[in-house]
CSV table of N, CA and C in Angstrom, one decimal:
chain,number,residue,atom,x,y,z
H,501,UNK,N,-38.8,-89.1,161.4
H,501,UNK,CA,-37.8,-88.1,161.3
H,501,UNK,C,-36.4,-88.7,161.4
H,502,UNK,N,-36.2,-89.6,162.3
H,502,UNK,CA,-34.8,-90.2,162.4
H,502,UNK,C,-34.5,-91.0,161.2
H,503,UNK,N,-35.4,-91.8,160.7
H,503,UNK,CA,-35.1,-92.6,159.5
H,503,UNK,C,-34.8,-91.7,158.3
H,504,UNK,N,-35.5,-90.6,158.1
H,504,UNK,CA,-35.3,-89.8,157.0
H,504,UNK,C,-33.9,-89.2,157.1
H,505,UNK,N,-33.5,-88.7,158.3
H,505,UNK,CA,-32.2,-88.1,158.4
H,505,UNK,C,-31.1,-89.2,158.2
H,506,UNK,N,-31.3,-90.4,158.6
H,506,UNK,CA,-30.3,-91.4,158.4
H,506,UNK,C,-30.2,-91.8,156.9
H,507,UNK,N,-31.3,-91.9,156.3
H,507,UNK,CA,-31.2,-92.2,154.8
H,507,UNK,C,-30.5,-91.1,154.0
H,508,UNK,N,-30.8,-89.8,154.4
H,508,UNK,CA,-30.2,-88.7,153.7
H,508,UNK,C,-28.7,-88.7,154.0
H,509,UNK,N,-28.3,-89.0,155.2
H,509,UNK,CA,-26.9,-89.0,155.6
H,509,UNK,C,-26.1,-90.1,154.8
H,510,UNK,N,-26.8,-91.2,154.4
H,510,UNK,CA,-26.1,-92.2,153.6
H,510,UNK,C,-26.0,-91.8,152.1
H,511,UNK,N,-26.6,-90.6,151.8
H,511,UNK,CA,-26.4,-90.1,150.4
H,511,UNK,C,-27.6,-90.4,149.5
H,512,UNK,N,-28.7,-91.0,150.0
H,512,UNK,CA,-29.8,-91.1,149.2
H,512,UNK,C,-30.5,-89.8,148.9
H,513,UNK,N,-31.1,-89.7,147.7
H,513,UNK,CA,-31.8,-88.4,147.4
H,513,UNK,C,-33.0,-88.7,146.6
H,514,UNK,N,-33.9,-87.8,146.6
H,514,UNK,CA,-35.1,-87.9,145.8
H,514,UNK,C,-36.0,-89.1,146.1
H,515,UNK,N,-36.4,-89.7,145.0
H,515,UNK,CA,-37.3,-90.9,145.1
H,515,UNK,C,-36.7,-92.0,145.8
H,516,UNK,N,-35.4,-92.1,145.8
H,516,UNK,CA,-34.7,-93.2,146.6
H,516,UNK,C,-35.0,-93.1,148.1
H,517,UNK,N,-35.0,-91.9,148.6
H,517,UNK,CA,-35.3,-91.7,150.0
H,517,UNK,C,-36.7,-92.2,150.3
H,518,UNK,N,-37.7,-91.8,149.5
H,518,UNK,CA,-39.1,-92.1,149.7
H,518,UNK,C,-39.3,-93.6,149.6
H,519,UNK,N,-38.7,-94.2,148.6
H,519,UNK,CA,-38.9,-95.7,148.3
H,519,UNK,C,-38.3,-96.5,149.5
H,520,UNK,N,-37.1,-96.1,149.9
H,520,UNK,CA,-36.4,-96.8,151.0
H,520,UNK,C,-37.2,-96.6,152.3
H,521,UNK,N,-37.7,-95.4,152.6
H,521,UNK,CA,-38.5,-95.1,153.8
H,521,UNK,C,-39.8,-96.0,153.7
H,522,UNK,N,-40.4,-96.1,152.6
H,522,UNK,CA,-41.6,-96.8,152.4
H,522,UNK,C,-41.4,-98.3,152.7
H,523,UNK,N,-40.3,-98.8,152.1
H,523,UNK,CA,-39.9,-100.2,152.3
H,523,UNK,C,-39.7,-100.6,153.8
H,524,UNK,N,-38.9,-99.7,154.5
H,524,UNK,CA,-38.7,-99.9,155.9
H,524,UNK,C,-40.0,-99.8,156.7
H,525,UNK,N,-40.9,-98.9,156.3
H,525,UNK,CA,-42.2,-98.7,157.0
H,525,UNK,C,-43.0,-100.0,156.8
H,526,UNK,N,-43.0,-100.6,155.6
H,526,UNK,CA,-43.8,-101.8,155.4
H,526,UNK,C,-43.3,-102.9,156.2
H,527,UNK,N,-42.0,-103.1,156.2
H,527,UNK,CA,-41.3,-104.1,157.0
H,527,UNK,C,-41.7,-104.0,158.5
H,528,UNK,N,-41.6,-102.7,159.0
H,528,UNK,CA,-41.9,-102.5,160.4
H,528,UNK,C,-43.3,-102.8,160.7
H,529,UNK,N,-44.2,-102.4,159.8
H,529,UNK,CA,-45.6,-102.7,160.0
H,529,UNK,C,-45.9,-104.1,160.1
H,530,UNK,N,-45.3,-104.9,159.2
H,530,UNK,CA,-45.5,-106.4,159.3
H,530,UNK,C,-45.0,-107.0,160.6
H,531,UNK,N,-43.8,-106.5,161.1
H,531,UNK,CA,-43.3,-106.9,162.4
H,531,UNK,C,-44.3,-106.6,163.5
H,532,UNK,N,-44.8,-105.3,163.4
H,532,UNK,CA,-45.8,-104.9,164.5
H,532,UNK,C,-47.0,-105.8,164.5
H,533,UNK,N,-47.5,-106.1,163.3
H,533,UNK,CA,-48.7,-106.9,163.2
H,533,UNK,C,-48.4,-108.3,163.8
H,534,UNK,N,-47.3,-108.8,163.5
H,534,UNK,CA,-46.9,-110.2,164.1
H,534,UNK,C,-46.8,-110.1,165.6
H,535,UNK,N,-46.1,-109.1,166.1
H,535,UNK,CA,-45.9,-109.0,167.5
H,535,UNK,C,-47.2,-108.7,168.3
H,536,UNK,N,-47.9,-107.7,167.9
H,536,UNK,CA,-49.1,-107.4,168.6
H,536,UNK,C,-50.2,-108.4,168.4
H,537,UNK,N,-50.2,-109.0,167.2
H,537,UNK,CA,-51.2,-110.1,166.9
H,537,UNK,C,-50.9,-111.3,167.8
H,538,UNK,N,-49.6,-111.6,168.0
H,538,UNK,CA,-49.3,-112.8,168.8
H,538,UNK,C,-49.6,-112.5,170.3
H,539,UNK,N,-49.7,-111.3,170.7
H,539,UNK,CA,-50.0,-111.0,172.1
H,539,UNK,C,-51.5,-110.7,172.2
H,540,UNK,N,-52.2,-110.8,171.2
H,540,UNK,CA,-53.7,-110.6,171.1
H,540,UNK,C,-54.1,-109.2,171.6
H,541,UNK,N,-53.3,-108.3,171.1
H,541,UNK,CA,-53.6,-106.9,171.4
H,541,UNK,C,-54.4,-106.2,170.3
H,542,UNK,N,-54.3,-106.8,169.1
H,542,UNK,CA,-55.0,-106.2,168.0
H,542,UNK,C,-56.5,-106.5,168.1
H,543,UNK,N,-57.2,-105.4,168.3
H,543,UNK,CA,-58.7,-105.6,168.3
H,543,UNK,C,-59.3,-105.2,167.0
H,544,UNK,N,-60.5,-105.5,166.8
H,544,UNK,CA,-61.2,-105.1,165.5
H,544,UNK,C,-61.2,-103.6,165.3
H,545,UNK,N,-61.3,-102.9,166.4
H,545,UNK,CA,-61.3,-101.4,166.3
H,545,UNK,C,-60.0,-100.9,165.8
H,546,UNK,N,-58.9,-101.5,166.3
H,546,UNK,CA,-57.5,-101.1,165.9
H,546,UNK,C,-57.3,-101.4,164.4
H,547,UNK,N,-57.8,-102.6,164.0
H,547,UNK,CA,-57.6,-103.0,162.6
H,547,UNK,C,-58.4,-102.1,161.7
H,548,UNK,N,-59.6,-101.7,162.0
H,548,UNK,CA,-60.4,-100.8,161.2
H,548,UNK,C,-59.8,-99.4,161.1
H,549,UNK,N,-59.3,-98.9,162.2
H,549,UNK,CA,-58.6,-97.6,162.1
H,549,UNK,C,-57.4,-97.7,161.3
H,550,UNK,N,-56.6,-98.7,161.4
H,550,UNK,CA,-55.4,-98.9,160.6
H,550,UNK,C,-55.8,-99.0,159.1
H,551,UNK,N,-56.8,-99.7,158.8
H,551,UNK,CA,-57.3,-99.8,157.4
H,551,UNK,C,-57.7,-98.4,156.8
H,552,UNK,N,-58.5,-97.7,157.6
H,552,UNK,CA,-58.9,-96.4,157.2
H,552,UNK,C,-57.7,-95.4,157.0
H,553,UNK,N,-56.7,-95.5,157.8
H,553,UNK,CA,-55.5,-94.7,157.6
H,553,UNK,C,-54.8,-95.1,156.3
H,554,UNK,N,-54.8,-96.4,156.1
H,554,UNK,CA,-54.1,-96.9,154.8
H,554,UNK,C,-54.9,-96.4,153.6
H,555,UNK,N,-56.2,-96.5,153.7
H,555,UNK,CA,-57.0,-96.1,152.5
H,555,UNK,C,-56.8,-94.6,152.2
H,556,UNK,N,-56.7,-93.8,153.2
H,556,UNK,CA,-56.4,-92.3,153.0
H,556,UNK,C,-55.0,-92.1,152.6
H,557,UNK,N,-54.0,-92.8,153.1
H,557,UNK,CA,-52.6,-92.5,152.8
H,557,UNK,C,-52.2,-93.1,151.5
H,558,UNK,N,-52.8,-94.2,151.0
H,558,UNK,CA,-52.4,-94.8,149.8
H,558,UNK,C,-52.4,-93.9,148.6
H,559,UNK,N,-53.5,-93.2,148.3
H,559,UNK,CA,-53.5,-92.3,147.2
H,559,UNK,C,-52.5,-91.1,147.3
H,560,UNK,N,-52.2,-90.8,148.5
H,560,UNK,CA,-51.2,-89.7,148.7
H,560,UNK,C,-49.8,-90.0,148.3
H,561,UNK,N,-49.5,-91.3,148.3
H,561,UNK,CA,-48.2,-91.7,147.8
H,561,UNK,C,-48.0,-91.4,146.3
H,562,UNK,N,-49.1,-91.6,145.6
H,562,UNK,CA,-49.0,-91.3,144.2
H,562,UNK,C,-48.9,-89.8,143.9
H,563,UNK,N,-49.6,-89.0,144.7
H,563,UNK,CA,-49.4,-87.6,144.7
H,563,UNK,C,-48.0,-87.1,145.0
H,564,UNK,N,-47.4,-87.7,146.0
H,564,UNK,CA,-46.1,-87.4,146.4
H,564,UNK,C,-45.1,-87.8,145.3
H,565,UNK,N,-45.4,-88.9,144.6
H,565,UNK,CA,-44.5,-89.3,143.5
H,565,UNK,C,-44.5,-88.3,142.4
H,566,UNK,N,-45.7,-87.8,142.1
H,566,UNK,CA,-45.8,-86.8,141.0
H,566,UNK,C,-45.1,-85.5,141.4
H,567,UNK,N,-45.2,-85.1,142.7
H,567,UNK,CA,-44.5,-83.9,143.1
H,567,UNK,C,-43.0,-84.1,143.1
H,568,UNK,N,-42.5,-85.2,143.6
H,568,UNK,CA,-41.0,-85.5,143.6
H,568,UNK,C,-40.5,-85.6,142.2
H,569,UNK,N,-41.2,-86.1,141.3
H,569,UNK,CA,-40.7,-86.2,139.9
H,569,UNK,C,-40.5,-84.9,139.3
H,570,UNK,N,-41.3,-83.9,139.7
H,570,UNK,CA,-41.2,-82.5,139.1
H,570,UNK,C,-40.3,-81.6,139.9
H,571,UNK,N,-39.9,-82.0,141.1
H,571,UNK,CA,-39.0,-81.1,141.9
H,571,UNK,C,-37.5,-81.4,141.6
H,572,UNK,N,-36.7,-80.3,141.6
H,572,UNK,CA,-35.3,-80.5,141.5
H,572,UNK,C,-34.8,-81.2,142.8
H,573,UNK,N,-33.7,-82.0,142.7
H,573,UNK,CA,-33.3,-82.8,143.9
H,573,UNK,C,-32.9,-81.9,145.0
H,574,UNK,N,-32.3,-80.7,144.7
H,574,UNK,CA,-31.9,-79.8,145.8
H,574,UNK,C,-33.1,-79.2,146.6
H,575,UNK,N,-34.2,-79.0,145.9
H,575,UNK,CA,-35.4,-78.5,146.5
H,575,UNK,C,-36.0,-79.6,147.4
H,576,UNK,N,-36.1,-80.8,146.9
H,576,UNK,CA,-36.6,-81.9,147.6
H,576,UNK,C,-35.8,-82.2,148.9
H,577,UNK,N,-34.5,-82.1,148.7
H,577,UNK,CA,-33.6,-82.3,149.9
H,577,UNK,C,-33.8,-81.2,150.9
H,578,UNK,N,-34.0,-80.0,150.5
H,578,UNK,CA,-34.2,-78.9,151.4
H,578,UNK,C,-35.5,-79.1,152.2
H,579,UNK,N,-36.5,-79.6,151.4
H,579,UNK,CA,-37.8,-79.9,152.1
H,579,UNK,C,-37.7,-81.0,153.1
H,580,UNK,N,-37.0,-82.0,152.8
H,580,UNK,CA,-36.8,-83.1,153.8
H,580,UNK,C,-36.0,-82.6,155.0
H,581,UNK,N,-35.0,-81.8,154.7
H,581,UNK,CA,-34.2,-81.2,155.8
H,581,UNK,C,-35.1,-80.4,156.8
H,582,UNK,N,-36.0,-79.6,156.2
H,582,UNK,CA,-37.0,-78.9,157.0
H,582,UNK,C,-37.9,-79.8,157.8
H,583,UNK,N,-38.4,-80.8,157.2
H,583,UNK,CA,-39.2,-81.8,157.9
H,583,UNK,C,-38.5,-82.4,159.1
H,584,UNK,N,-37.2,-82.8,158.9
H,584,UNK,CA,-36.4,-83.4,159.9
H,584,UNK,C,-36.2,-82.4,161.1
H,585,UNK,N,-35.9,-81.1,160.7
H,585,UNK,CA,-35.6,-80.1,161.7
H,585,UNK,C,-36.9,-79.8,162.5
H,586,UNK,N,-38.0,-79.6,161.8
H,586,UNK,CA,-39.2,-79.3,162.5
H,586,UNK,C,-39.7,-80.5,163.4
H,587,UNK,N,-39.6,-81.7,162.8
H,587,UNK,CA,-39.9,-82.9,163.6
H,587,UNK,C,-39.1,-83.1,164.8
H,588,UNK,N,-37.8,-82.9,164.6
H,588,UNK,CA,-36.9,-83.0,165.8
H,588,UNK,C,-37.2,-82.0,166.9
H,589,UNK,N,-37.5,-80.8,166.4
H,589,UNK,CA,-37.8,-79.7,167.4
H,589,UNK,C,-39.1,-80.1,168.2
H,590,UNK,N,-40.1,-80.6,167.4
H,590,UNK,CA,-41.4,-81.0,168.1
H,590,UNK,C,-41.1,-82.1,169.1
H,591,UNK,N,-40.3,-83.1,168.7
H,591,UNK,CA,-40.0,-84.2,169.6
H,591,UNK,C,-39.3,-83.7,170.9
H,592,UNK,N,-38.3,-82.8,170.7
H,592,UNK,CA,-37.6,-82.2,171.9
H,592,UNK,C,-38.5,-81.5,172.8
H,593,UNK,N,-39.4,-80.6,172.2
H,593,UNK,CA,-40.3,-79.9,173.1
H,593,UNK,C,-41.3,-80.8,173.7
H,594,UNK,N,-41.7,-81.9,173.0
H,594,UNK,CA,-42.6,-82.9,173.6
H,594,UNK,C,-42.0,-83.6,174.8
H,595,UNK,N,-40.7,-83.9,174.7
H,595,UNK,CA,-40.0,-84.6,175.7
H,595,UNK,C,-39.8,-83.7,177.0
H,596,UNK,N,-39.7,-82.3,176.7
H,596,UNK,CA,-39.5,-81.4,177.8
H,596,UNK,C,-40.7,-81.1,178.6
H,597,UNK,N,-41.9,-81.5,178.1
H,597,UNK,CA,-43.2,-81.2,178.8
H,597,UNK,C,-43.3,-82.0,180.0
């Protein structure tokens, strides 16, 4: 949520937001693998679950690309705004528990 709002605040729109978010997520994933791997926290169970999540998420990126290509930029921006607002609200209520 925070990354999306920061990217949108810099003026990125449409596919540029998604591509930048994906690039940052990949970089963060690599860093996490290096850090947790060096501390020997990565178990085979964790790796299998991560791979399963990746197998499910990978095709969804192509679906998202098709949707974004067909949406007007203002609609996509409104959808991202809604995601950020809902996500932020959920995070705040989670912190207050």
